[in-house]
Amino acid sequence: MIVILRENPEKKQFDNLVAWIEAQGVIPHVTQGVHQTILGLVGDTAKIDIDLLQQMEIVEAVKRVQEPFKNANRKFHPLDTVIKVKDAVIGGGNMTVIAGPCSVESEEQIIEVAQKVKASGAKLLRGGAFKPRTSPYAFQGMREEGIKLLLEAKAVTGLPIVTEIMDLSQLDLFADVDVIQVGARNMQNFELLKQLGKSDKPILLKRGLANTYQELLMSAEYIMASGNENVILCERGIRTFETYTRNTLDISAIPALQTLSHLPVIIDPSHAAGIARFVTPLSLAAVAAGADGLIIEVHNNPSCAKCDGMQSLTPDGFDVLMKNIALIKDAQLACK
Ligand code: PEP
Ligand code: MN
């Protein structure tokens, strides 16, 4: 981190600043120019409050030369993190597909979808039990009963399950869940992230609707700094000025996050597009761009779905998509 001081700083303010920096456990190296003084901070600058430093009277500008995330940073962990969930492997150049309905709606529905997506090659089953809905009047999910039905589908098919937690009070219900999802709206629920950091379960962390890569990685850092290294990053579309699609899929997130971090990066084309027939082209683009996986909404009867039917594939549509994914994945591997 580099701190540029205003011209002719007062000695007392300068000494105070140096003492403050040293108290943060960081060493300031002073370079005195004719007009300007620059401090190069060496040490663990991640803990320094950059905003506080920036607004000090004596300080003109502060520049970070290193990212504030350490655990999630590829610089300190050059090899890809590979997360194993039962027989599924996420990360390290594999293409792992998670599929299932937006919400668990009934025993028949979740078991039928689970069997069908498994037959098509999905390695994990998704399904929301606790649903973050924009309207309090919309279907909120089957909650505890939804988790029970997911566990039943897991017992029938052997597929590990992925489901979203919305609040810490729900954590006990997740004891037999294989991957805990933190949705876009909770990406910066820091208390939730800290507690999930104490769990040993993989966490699927979705990028917030209007969050930067660095903010996403700082949220991953919350989980990792608390001891849980098993974080899967998920790009699910961001808010832009475009309204034709539900969100805008940021394909750049794949190479960018894979450059910045060693964590697996998966894509959710369903919430990005909001339109079922766009899910195939977006999925294939993600595979071509080197994503580590996809999470796709599939419903046995999309027109009657209680949530997100518009963006849900039918099991048959999903089966065709999986065949195309295999073709593009082969081409992507051949490109290397
Ligand atoms: C979901 O996966 O069902 C979901 C609510 O996703 P997001 O948090 O990305 O909106
Ligand atoms: Mn959904």
mmCIF file of C-alpha atoms and ligand atoms in Angstrom:
data_model
loop_
_atom_site.group_PDB
_atom_site.id
_atom_site.type_symbol
_atom_site.label_atom_id
_atom_site.label_comp_id
_atom_site.label_asym_id
_atom_site.label_seq_id
_atom_site.Cartn_x
_atom_site.Cartn_y
_atom_site.Cartn_z
ATOM 1 C CA MET A 1 0.000 0.000 0.000
ATOM 2 C CA ILE A 2 1.285 3.447 -0.922
ATOM 3 C CA VAL A 3 0.295 6.603 0.990
ATOM 4 C CA ILE A 4 0.971 9.963 -0.673
ATOM 5 C CA LEU A 5 1.033 12.895 1.746
ATOM 6 C CA ARG A 6 -0.045 16.481 1.115
ATOM 7 C CA GLU A 7 2.772 18.982 0.502
ATOM 8 C CA ASN A 8 4.706 20.150 3.556
ATOM 9 C CA PRO A 9 3.037 17.981 6.171
ATOM 10 C CA GLU A 10 3.125 19.215 9.741
ATOM 11 C CA LYS A 11 5.695 17.301 11.798
ATOM 12 C CA LYS A 12 3.196 16.451 14.552
ATOM 13 C CA GLN A 13 0.632 15.089 12.077
ATOM 14 C CA PHE A 14 3.371 13.129 10.313
ATOM 15 C CA ASP A 15 4.576 11.543 13.562
ATOM 16 C CA ASN A 16 0.990 10.685 14.516
ATOM 17 C CA LEU A 17 0.438 9.028 11.156
ATOM 18 C CA VAL A 18 3.620 6.965 11.408
ATOM 19 C CA ALA A 19 2.668 5.880 14.941
ATOM 20 C CA TRP A 20 -0.843 4.932 13.744
ATOM 21 C CA ILE A 21 0.554 2.868 10.869
ATOM 22 C CA GLU A 22 3.023 1.085 13.145
ATOM 23 C CA ALA A 23 0.226 0.340 15.595
ATOM 24 C CA GLN A 24 -1.502 -1.581 12.755
ATOM 25 C CA GLY A 25 1.516 -3.918 12.675
ATOM 26 C CA VAL A 26 2.803 -2.525 9.373
ATOM 27 C CA ILE A 27 6.149 -0.861 8.618
ATOM 28 C CA PRO A 28 6.113 2.538 6.854
ATOM 29 C CA HIS A 29 9.042 3.211 4.519
ATOM 30 C CA VAL A 30 9.358 6.963 4.022
ATOM 31 C CA THR A 31 10.498 8.483 0.725
ATOM 32 C CA GLN A 32 11.017 12.253 0.982
ATOM 33 C CA GLY A 33 10.852 14.079 -2.366
ATOM 34 C CA VAL A 34 11.395 17.814 -2.943
ATOM 35 C CA HIS A 35 7.653 18.479 -2.861
ATOM 36 C CA GLN A 36 6.050 15.250 -1.826
ATOM 37 C CA THR A 37 6.448 12.591 0.829
ATOM 38 C CA ILE A 38 5.428 9.035 0.083
ATOM 39 C CA LEU A 39 5.056 6.148 2.534
ATOM 40 C CA GLY A 40 5.381 2.590 1.296
ATOM 41 C CA LEU A 41 3.593 0.280 3.747
ATOM 42 C CA VAL A 42 5.086 -3.175 4.083
ATOM 43 C CA GLY A 43 3.397 -6.024 5.950
ATOM 44 C CA ASP A 44 -0.140 -7.304 6.229
ATOM 45 C CA THR A 45 -2.020 -4.237 4.983
ATOM 46 C CA ALA A 46 -5.299 -6.172 4.636
ATOM 47 C CA LYS A 47 -6.312 -5.045 8.126
ATOM 48 C CA ILE A 48 -5.763 -1.346 7.404
ATOM 49 C CA ASP A 49 -8.918 0.727 7.083
ATOM 50 C CA ILE A 50 -8.218 2.422 3.758
ATOM 51 C CA ASP A 51 -11.161 4.842 4.113
ATOM 52 C CA LEU A 52 -9.938 6.028 7.485
ATOM 53 C CA LEU A 53 -6.457 6.582 6.105
ATOM 54 C CA GLN A 54 -7.789 8.369 3.046
ATOM 55 C CA GLN A 55 -9.712 10.940 5.038
ATOM 56 C CA MET A 56 -6.815 11.952 7.308
ATOM 57 C CA GLU A 57 -5.936 15.608 6.786
ATOM 58 C CA ILE A 58 -2.282 14.895 6.040
ATOM 59 C CA VAL A 59 -3.081 12.250 3.392
ATOM 60 C CA GLU A 60 -3.582 13.133 -0.266
ATOM 61 C CA ALA A 61 -4.077 9.665 -1.742
ATOM 62 C CA VAL A 62 -3.825 5.981 -0.878
ATOM 63 C CA LYS A 63 -3.209 3.225 -3.394
ATOM 64 C CA ARG A 64 -3.402 -0.484 -2.752
ATOM 65 C CA VAL A 65 -0.781 -2.450 -4.623
ATOM 66 C CA GLN A 66 -2.019 -5.787 -3.312
ATOM 67 C CA GLU A 67 -5.555 -7.130 -3.134
ATOM 68 C CA PRO A 68 -7.101 -7.131 0.357
ATOM 69 C CA PHE A 69 -8.075 -10.808 0.087
ATOM 70 C CA LYS A 70 -5.428 -13.313 1.101
ATOM 71 C CA ASN A 71 -7.057 -16.724 1.510
ATOM 72 C CA ALA A 72 -8.975 -16.480 -1.758
ATOM 73 C CA ASN A 73 -6.014 -15.015 -3.652
ATOM 74 C CA ARG A 74 -4.325 -17.074 -6.363
ATOM 75 C CA LYS A 75 -1.027 -15.310 -5.639
ATOM 76 C CA PHE A 76 -0.744 -17.180 -2.350
ATOM 77 C CA HIS A 77 -2.336 -20.413 -3.606
ATOM 78 C CA PRO A 78 -1.394 -20.918 -7.265
ATOM 79 C CA LEU A 79 -3.115 -24.297 -7.729
ATOM 80 C CA ASP A 80 -6.868 -24.558 -8.347
ATOM 81 C CA THR A 81 -8.940 -25.516 -5.333
ATOM 82 C CA VAL A 82 -10.820 -28.714 -6.087
ATOM 83 C CA ILE A 83 -13.859 -29.432 -3.934
ATOM 84 C CA LYS A 84 -15.146 -32.977 -3.629
ATOM 85 C CA VAL A 85 -18.780 -33.531 -2.741
ATOM 86 C CA LYS A 86 -19.400 -37.280 -2.626
ATOM 87 C CA ASP A 87 -18.616 -38.366 -6.236
ATOM 88 C CA ALA A 88 -18.804 -34.852 -7.636
ATOM 89 C CA VAL A 89 -15.628 -32.852 -8.206
ATOM 90 C CA ILE A 90 -15.893 -29.078 -8.504
ATOM 91 C CA GLY A 91 -12.929 -27.074 -9.783
ATOM 92 C CA GLY A 92 -9.653 -27.889 -11.487
ATOM 93 C CA GLY A 93 -10.942 -27.800 -15.042
ATOM 94 C CA ASN A 94 -13.875 -30.198 -14.575
ATOM 95 C CA MET A 95 -17.353 -29.282 -15.804
ATOM 96 C CA THR A 96 -19.780 -30.146 -13.023
ATOM 97 C CA VAL A 97 -23.471 -29.534 -13.473
ATOM 98 C CA ILE A 98 -25.886 -28.859 -10.627
ATOM 99 C CA ALA A 99 -29.539 -29.013 -11.661
ATOM 100 C CA GLY A 100 -33.014 -29.028 -10.191
ATOM 101 C CA PRO A 101 -36.025 -26.841 -9.618
ATOM 102 C CA CYS A 102 -35.914 -23.303 -8.302
ATOM 103 C CA SER A 103 -38.047 -24.465 -5.362
ATOM 104 C CA VAL A 104 -38.969 -27.777 -3.859
ATOM 105 C CA GLU A 105 -42.747 -28.038 -4.307
ATOM 106 C CA SER A 106 -43.715 -31.627 -3.503
ATOM 107 C CA GLU A 107 -42.271 -35.093 -3.014
ATOM 108 C CA GLU A 108 -43.267 -36.223 -6.522
ATOM 109 C CA GLN A 109 -41.846 -33.084 -8.122
ATOM 110 C CA ILE A 110 -38.416 -33.160 -6.483
ATOM 111 C CA ILE A 111 -37.949 -36.900 -6.877
ATOM 112 C CA GLU A 112 -38.998 -36.888 -10.524
ATOM 113 C CA VAL A 113 -36.718 -33.960 -11.358
ATOM 114 C CA ALA A 114 -33.834 -35.479 -9.375
ATOM 115 C CA GLN A 115 -34.084 -38.788 -11.230
ATOM 116 C CA LYS A 116 -34.284 -37.089 -14.604
ATOM 117 C CA VAL A 117 -31.402 -34.662 -14.125
ATOM 118 C CA LYS A 118 -29.280 -37.489 -12.763
ATOM 119 C CA ALA A 119 -30.019 -39.602 -15.840
ATOM 120 C CA SER A 120 -28.878 -36.682 -18.004
ATOM 121 C CA GLY A 121 -25.592 -36.342 -16.142
ATOM 122 C CA ALA A 122 -26.124 -33.762 -13.382
ATOM 123 C CA LYS A 123 -23.828 -34.479 -10.449
ATOM 124 C CA LEU A 124 -25.690 -32.506 -7.763
ATOM 125 C CA LEU A 125 -29.355 -31.690 -7.158
ATOM 126 C CA ARG A 126 -30.434 -28.120 -6.443
ATOM 127 C CA GLY A 127 -33.748 -27.026 -4.930
ATOM 128 C CA GLY A 128 -34.787 -24.084 -2.800
ATOM 129 C CA ALA A 129 -36.470 -24.716 0.531
ATOM 130 C CA PHE A 130 -36.080 -21.154 1.836
ATOM 131 C CA LYS A 131 -36.804 -18.740 -0.985
ATOM 132 C CA PRO A 132 -35.718 -15.092 -1.073
ATOM 133 C CA ARG A 133 -38.655 -13.521 -2.926
ATOM 134 C CA THR A 134 -39.044 -9.866 -3.866
ATOM 135 C CA SER A 135 -42.673 -9.981 -2.743
ATOM 136 C CA PRO A 136 -43.665 -11.112 0.749
ATOM 137 C CA TYR A 137 -46.894 -12.428 -0.828
ATOM 138 C CA ALA A 138 -45.067 -14.778 -3.212
ATOM 139 C CA PHE A 139 -44.349 -18.460 -2.379
ATOM 140 C CA GLN A 140 -41.671 -18.441 0.327
ATOM 141 C CA GLY A 141 -40.601 -22.074 -0.035
ATOM 142 C CA MET A 142 -41.528 -25.236 1.854
ATOM 143 C CA ARG A 143 -38.858 -24.433 4.439
ATOM 144 C CA GLU A 144 -38.108 -27.336 6.836
ATOM 145 C CA GLU A 145 -40.380 -29.668 4.876
ATOM 146 C CA GLY A 146 -38.516 -28.707 1.697
ATOM 147 C CA ILE A 147 -35.194 -29.770 3.228
ATOM 148 C CA LYS A 148 -36.754 -33.109 4.245
ATOM 149 C CA LEU A 149 -37.937 -33.692 0.677
ATOM 150 C CA LEU A 150 -34.495 -32.829 -0.702
ATOM 151 C CA LEU A 151 -32.979 -35.384 1.667
ATOM 152 C CA GLU A 152 -35.502 -37.908 0.420
ATOM 153 C CA ALA A 153 -34.516 -37.164 -3.187
ATOM 154 C CA LYS A 154 -30.886 -37.578 -2.153
ATOM 155 C CA ALA A 155 -31.657 -40.959 -0.588
ATOM 156 C CA VAL A 156 -33.484 -42.117 -3.721
ATOM 157 C CA THR A 157 -30.954 -40.905 -6.297
ATOM 158 C CA GLY A 158 -27.669 -40.647 -4.396
ATOM 159 C CA LEU A 159 -27.239 -37.091 -5.681
ATOM 160 C CA PRO A 160 -25.716 -34.669 -3.164
ATOM 161 C CA ILE A 161 -27.938 -31.647 -2.545
ATOM 162 C CA VAL A 162 -27.431 -27.889 -2.780
ATOM 163 C CA THR A 163 -29.866 -25.551 -1.081
ATOM 164 C CA GLU A 164 -29.966 -21.944 0.074
ATOM 165 C CA ILE A 165 -29.708 -20.702 3.636
ATOM 166 C CA MET A 166 -31.231 -17.300 4.311
ATOM 167 C CA ASP A 167 -30.638 -16.909 8.007
ATOM 168 C CA LEU A 168 -28.390 -18.328 10.692
ATOM 169 C CA SER A 169 -31.393 -19.568 12.640
ATOM 170 C CA GLN A 170 -31.876 -22.184 9.874
ATOM 171 C CA LEU A 171 -28.371 -23.653 10.172
ATOM 172 C CA ASP A 172 -29.345 -26.731 12.253
ATOM 173 C CA LEU A 173 -31.678 -27.831 9.464
ATOM 174 C CA PHE A 174 -28.692 -27.971 7.097
ATOM 175 C CA ALA A 175 -26.856 -30.753 8.969
ATOM 176 C CA ASP A 176 -27.332 -33.280 6.125
ATOM 177 C CA VAL A 177 -27.212 -30.791 3.260
ATOM 178 C CA ASP A 178 -24.078 -31.285 1.144
ATOM 179 C CA VAL A 179 -23.512 -27.768 -0.203
ATOM 180 C CA ILE A 180 -24.938 -24.647 1.433
ATOM 181 C CA GLN A 181 -25.872 -21.893 -0.994
ATOM 182 C CA VAL A 182 -25.604 -18.237 -0.043
ATOM 183 C CA GLY A 183 -27.833 -16.346 -2.454
ATOM 184 C CA ALA A 184 -27.073 -13.116 -4.263
ATOM 185 C CA ARG A 185 -29.083 -11.101 -1.758
ATOM 186 C CA ASN A 186 -27.079 -12.439 1.170
ATOM 187 C CA MET A 187 -23.618 -12.158 -0.371
ATOM 188 C CA GLN A 188 -22.754 -9.419 2.078
ATOM 189 C CA ASN A 189 -24.518 -10.825 5.121
ATOM 190 C CA PHE A 190 -21.224 -10.876 6.948
ATOM 191 C CA GLU A 191 -22.490 -12.499 10.158
ATOM 192 C CA LEU A 192 -23.906 -15.371 8.102
ATOM 193 C CA LEU A 193 -20.627 -15.691 6.188
ATOM 194 C CA LYS A 194 -18.585 -15.757 9.402
ATOM 195 C CA GLN A 195 -20.713 -18.548 10.880
ATOM 196 C CA LEU A 196 -20.597 -20.558 7.640
ATOM 197 C CA GLY A 197 -16.828 -20.219 7.881
ATOM 198 C CA LYS A 198 -17.006 -22.384 10.989
ATOM 199 C CA SER A 199 -18.800 -25.141 9.070
ATOM 200 C CA ASP A 200 -16.921 -27.784 7.107
ATOM 201 C CA LYS A 201 -19.484 -27.892 4.313
ATOM 202 C CA PRO A 202 -18.761 -26.422 0.884
ATOM 203 C CA ILE A 203 -20.394 -23.020 0.423
ATOM 204 C CA LEU A 204 -21.771 -21.959 -2.946
ATOM 205 C CA LEU A 205 -21.448 -18.173 -2.813
ATOM 206 C CA LYS A 206 -23.414 -16.208 -5.368
ATOM 207 C CA ARG A 207 -22.317 -12.804 -6.591
ATOM 208 C CA GLY A 208 -24.633 -10.004 -5.488
ATOM 209 C CA LEU A 209 -26.774 -8.207 -8.052
ATOM 210 C CA ALA A 210 -24.514 -5.160 -8.027
ATOM 211 C CA ASN A 211 -21.255 -6.354 -6.560
ATOM 212 C CA THR A 212 -17.746 -6.215 -7.962
ATOM 213 C CA TYR A 213 -15.385 -9.171 -8.250
ATOM 214 C CA GLN A 214 -13.410 -7.791 -5.337
ATOM 215 C CA GLU A 215 -16.526 -7.578 -3.167
ATOM 216 C CA LEU A 216 -17.402 -11.174 -4.045
ATOM 217 C CA LEU A 217 -13.882 -12.279 -3.177
ATOM 218 C CA MET A 218 -13.980 -10.331 0.085
ATOM 219 C CA SER A 219 -17.168 -12.222 0.963
ATOM 220 C CA ALA A 220 -15.386 -15.498 0.169
ATOM 221 C CA GLU A 221 -12.587 -14.198 2.377
ATOM 222 C CA TYR A 222 -15.037 -13.873 5.310
ATOM 223 C CA ILE A 223 -15.870 -17.578 5.024
ATOM 224 C CA MET A 224 -12.246 -18.634 4.516
ATOM 225 C CA ALA A 225 -10.831 -16.415 7.256
ATOM 226 C CA SER A 226 -13.182 -18.215 9.671
ATOM 227 C CA GLY A 227 -11.665 -21.556 8.658
ATOM 228 C CA ASN A 228 -13.741 -22.920 5.774
ATOM 229 C CA GLU A 229 -11.676 -23.087 2.572
ATOM 230 C CA ASN A 230 -14.386 -24.798 0.524
ATOM 231 C CA VAL A 231 -15.976 -21.915 -1.315
ATOM 232 C CA ILE A 232 -17.473 -22.115 -4.805
ATOM 233 C CA LEU A 233 -17.933 -18.743 -6.526
ATOM 234 C CA CYS A 234 -21.045 -18.287 -8.666
ATOM 235 C CA GLU A 235 -21.745 -15.603 -11.261
ATOM 236 C CA ARG A 236 -25.527 -15.383 -11.700
ATOM 237 C CA GLY A 237 -25.945 -12.202 -13.719
ATOM 238 C CA ILE A 238 -25.711 -8.626 -12.554
ATOM 239 C CA ARG A 239 -27.930 -5.538 -12.812
ATOM 240 C CA THR A 240 -27.204 -3.404 -15.854
ATOM 241 C CA PHE A 241 -29.310 -0.878 -17.837
ATOM 242 C CA GLU A 242 -30.652 -3.767 -19.957
ATOM 243 C CA THR A 243 -34.141 -4.886 -19.026
ATOM 244 C CA TYR A 244 -34.830 -7.442 -21.775
ATOM 245 C CA THR A 245 -33.127 -10.180 -19.803
ATOM 246 C CA ARG A 246 -33.636 -10.620 -16.054
ATOM 247 C CA ASN A 247 -29.954 -9.808 -15.432
ATOM 248 C CA THR A 248 -26.846 -9.579 -17.588
ATOM 249 C CA LEU A 249 -24.532 -12.583 -17.514
ATOM 250 C CA ASP A 250 -21.000 -11.345 -16.970
ATOM 251 C CA ILE A 251 -18.926 -13.893 -18.868
ATOM 252 C CA SER A 252 -15.762 -11.954 -18.001
ATOM 253 C CA ALA A 253 -16.301 -13.075 -14.425
ATOM 254 C CA ILE A 254 -15.010 -16.533 -15.409
ATOM 255 C CA PRO A 255 -11.473 -15.609 -16.536
ATOM 256 C CA ALA A 256 -11.316 -12.660 -14.139
ATOM 257 C CA LEU A 257 -12.210 -14.621 -11.007
ATOM 258 C CA GLN A 258 -10.060 -17.546 -12.096
ATOM 259 C CA THR A 259 -7.132 -15.137 -12.484
ATOM 260 C CA LEU A 260 -7.683 -13.462 -9.128
ATOM 261 C CA SER A 261 -8.587 -16.593 -7.192
ATOM 262 C CA HIS A 262 -7.942 -20.335 -7.015
ATOM 263 C CA LEU A 263 -11.588 -21.042 -6.076
ATOM 264 C CA PRO A 264 -13.917 -22.810 -8.541
ATOM 265 C CA VAL A 265 -16.124 -20.513 -10.611
ATOM 266 C CA ILE A 266 -19.538 -21.707 -11.732
ATOM 267 C CA ILE A 267 -22.244 -19.994 -13.773
ATOM 268 C CA ASP A 268 -25.979 -19.744 -13.177
ATOM 269 C CA PRO A 269 -27.450 -19.030 -16.621
ATOM 270 C CA SER A 270 -31.037 -19.414 -15.371
ATOM 271 C CA HIS A 271 -31.116 -16.394 -13.047
ATOM 272 C CA ALA A 272 -28.896 -14.457 -15.460
ATOM 273 C CA ALA A 273 -31.277 -14.826 -18.404
ATOM 274 C CA GLY A 274 -34.664 -15.241 -16.762
ATOM 275 C CA ILE A 275 -35.796 -16.812 -20.055
ATOM 276 C CA ALA A 276 -35.597 -20.591 -20.576
ATOM 277 C CA ARG A 277 -34.562 -20.521 -24.234
ATOM 278 C CA PHE A 278 -31.533 -18.354 -23.426
ATOM 279 C CA VAL A 279 -30.235 -20.864 -20.893
ATOM 280 C CA THR A 280 -28.650 -23.109 -23.534
ATOM 281 C CA PRO A 281 -26.607 -20.421 -25.355
ATOM 282 C CA LEU A 282 -25.455 -18.881 -22.065
ATOM 283 C CA SER A 283 -24.480 -22.285 -20.664
ATOM 284 C CA LEU A 284 -22.462 -23.125 -23.751
ATOM 285 C CA ALA A 285 -20.740 -19.733 -23.650
ATOM 286 C CA ALA A 286 -19.809 -20.390 -20.021
ATOM 287 C CA VAL A 287 -18.394 -23.829 -20.867
ATOM 288 C CA ALA A 288 -16.392 -22.350 -23.755
ATOM 289 C CA ALA A 289 -15.041 -19.645 -21.437
ATOM 290 C CA GLY A 290 -13.730 -22.292 -19.025
ATOM 291 C CA ALA A 291 -16.281 -22.257 -16.202
ATOM 292 C CA ASP A 292 -15.855 -25.023 -13.616
ATOM 293 C CA GLY A 293 -19.555 -25.763 -13.514
ATOM 294 C CA LEU A 294 -23.136 -24.688 -14.094
ATOM 295 C CA ILE A 295 -26.198 -24.484 -11.856
ATOM 296 C CA ILE A 296 -29.352 -24.819 -13.920
ATOM 297 C CA GLU A 297 -33.044 -24.675 -13.044
ATOM 298 C CA VAL A 298 -35.059 -27.645 -14.323
ATOM 299 C CA HIS A 299 -38.763 -28.206 -13.612
ATOM 300 C CA ASN A 300 -40.971 -31.122 -14.637
ATOM 301 C CA ASN A 301 -43.756 -28.682 -15.533
ATOM 302 C CA PRO A 302 -42.309 -25.152 -15.889
ATOM 303 C CA SER A 303 -45.635 -23.468 -16.693
ATOM 304 C CA CYS A 304 -46.985 -24.547 -13.281
ATOM 305 C CA ALA A 305 -43.810 -23.831 -11.280
ATOM 306 C CA LYS A 306 -44.307 -21.902 -8.042
ATOM 307 C CA CYS A 307 -41.160 -19.915 -8.724
ATOM 308 C CA ASP A 308 -39.050 -19.083 -11.781
ATOM 309 C CA GLY A 309 -40.940 -21.269 -14.276
ATOM 310 C CA MET A 310 -40.098 -18.822 -17.103
ATOM 311 C CA GLN A 311 -36.418 -19.624 -16.810
ATOM 312 C CA SER A 312 -36.713 -23.339 -16.082
ATOM 313 C CA LEU A 313 -35.787 -25.999 -18.608
ATOM 314 C CA THR A 314 -37.882 -29.136 -18.971
ATOM 315 C CA PRO A 315 -36.035 -32.393 -18.223
ATOM 316 C CA ASP A 316 -35.958 -33.083 -21.993
ATOM 317 C CA GLY A 317 -34.512 -29.642 -22.716
ATOM 318 C CA PHE A 318 -31.930 -30.220 -20.019
ATOM 319 C CA ASP A 319 -30.977 -33.560 -21.543
ATOM 320 C CA VAL A 320 -30.296 -31.913 -24.922
ATOM 321 C CA LEU A 321 -28.296 -29.172 -23.195
ATOM 322 C CA MET A 322 -26.124 -31.739 -21.388
ATOM 323 C CA LYS A 323 -25.217 -33.361 -24.707
ATOM 324 C CA ASN A 324 -24.244 -29.977 -26.140
ATOM 325 C CA ILE A 325 -22.259 -29.145 -23.000
ATOM 326 C CA ALA A 326 -20.194 -32.318 -23.541
ATOM 327 C CA LEU A 327 -19.428 -31.247 -27.127
ATOM 328 C CA ILE A 328 -18.337 -27.744 -26.149
ATOM 329 C CA LYS A 329 -16.353 -29.029 -23.170
ATOM 330 C CA ASP A 330 -14.352 -31.307 -25.511
ATOM 331 C CA ALA A 331 -13.674 -28.351 -27.806
ATOM 332 C CA GLN A 332 -12.663 -26.184 -24.827
ATOM 333 C CA LEU A 333 -10.221 -28.828 -23.601
ATOM 334 C CA ALA A 334 -8.785 -29.147 -27.111
ATOM 335 C CA CYS A 335 -8.149 -25.382 -27.129
ATOM 336 C CA LYS A 336 -5.654 -25.536 -24.281
HETATM 337 C C1 PEP B 1 -31.727 -19.388 -6.520
HETATM 338 O O1 PEP B 1 -30.687 -19.986 -6.838
HETATM 339 O O2 PEP B 1 -32.825 -19.926 -6.490
HETATM 340 C C2 PEP B 1 -31.643 -17.943 -6.225
HETATM 341 C C3 PEP B 1 -32.568 -17.345 -5.497
HETATM 342 O O3 PEP B 1 -30.581 -17.369 -6.780
HETATM 343 P P1 PEP B 1 -29.981 -15.872 -6.624
HETATM 344 O O4 PEP B 1 -29.578 -15.721 -5.204
HETATM 345 O O5 PEP B 1 -28.824 -15.910 -7.578
HETATM 346 O O6 PEP B 1 -31.055 -14.919 -7.057
HETATM 347 MN MN MN B 2 -34.787 -19.414 -8.950
#
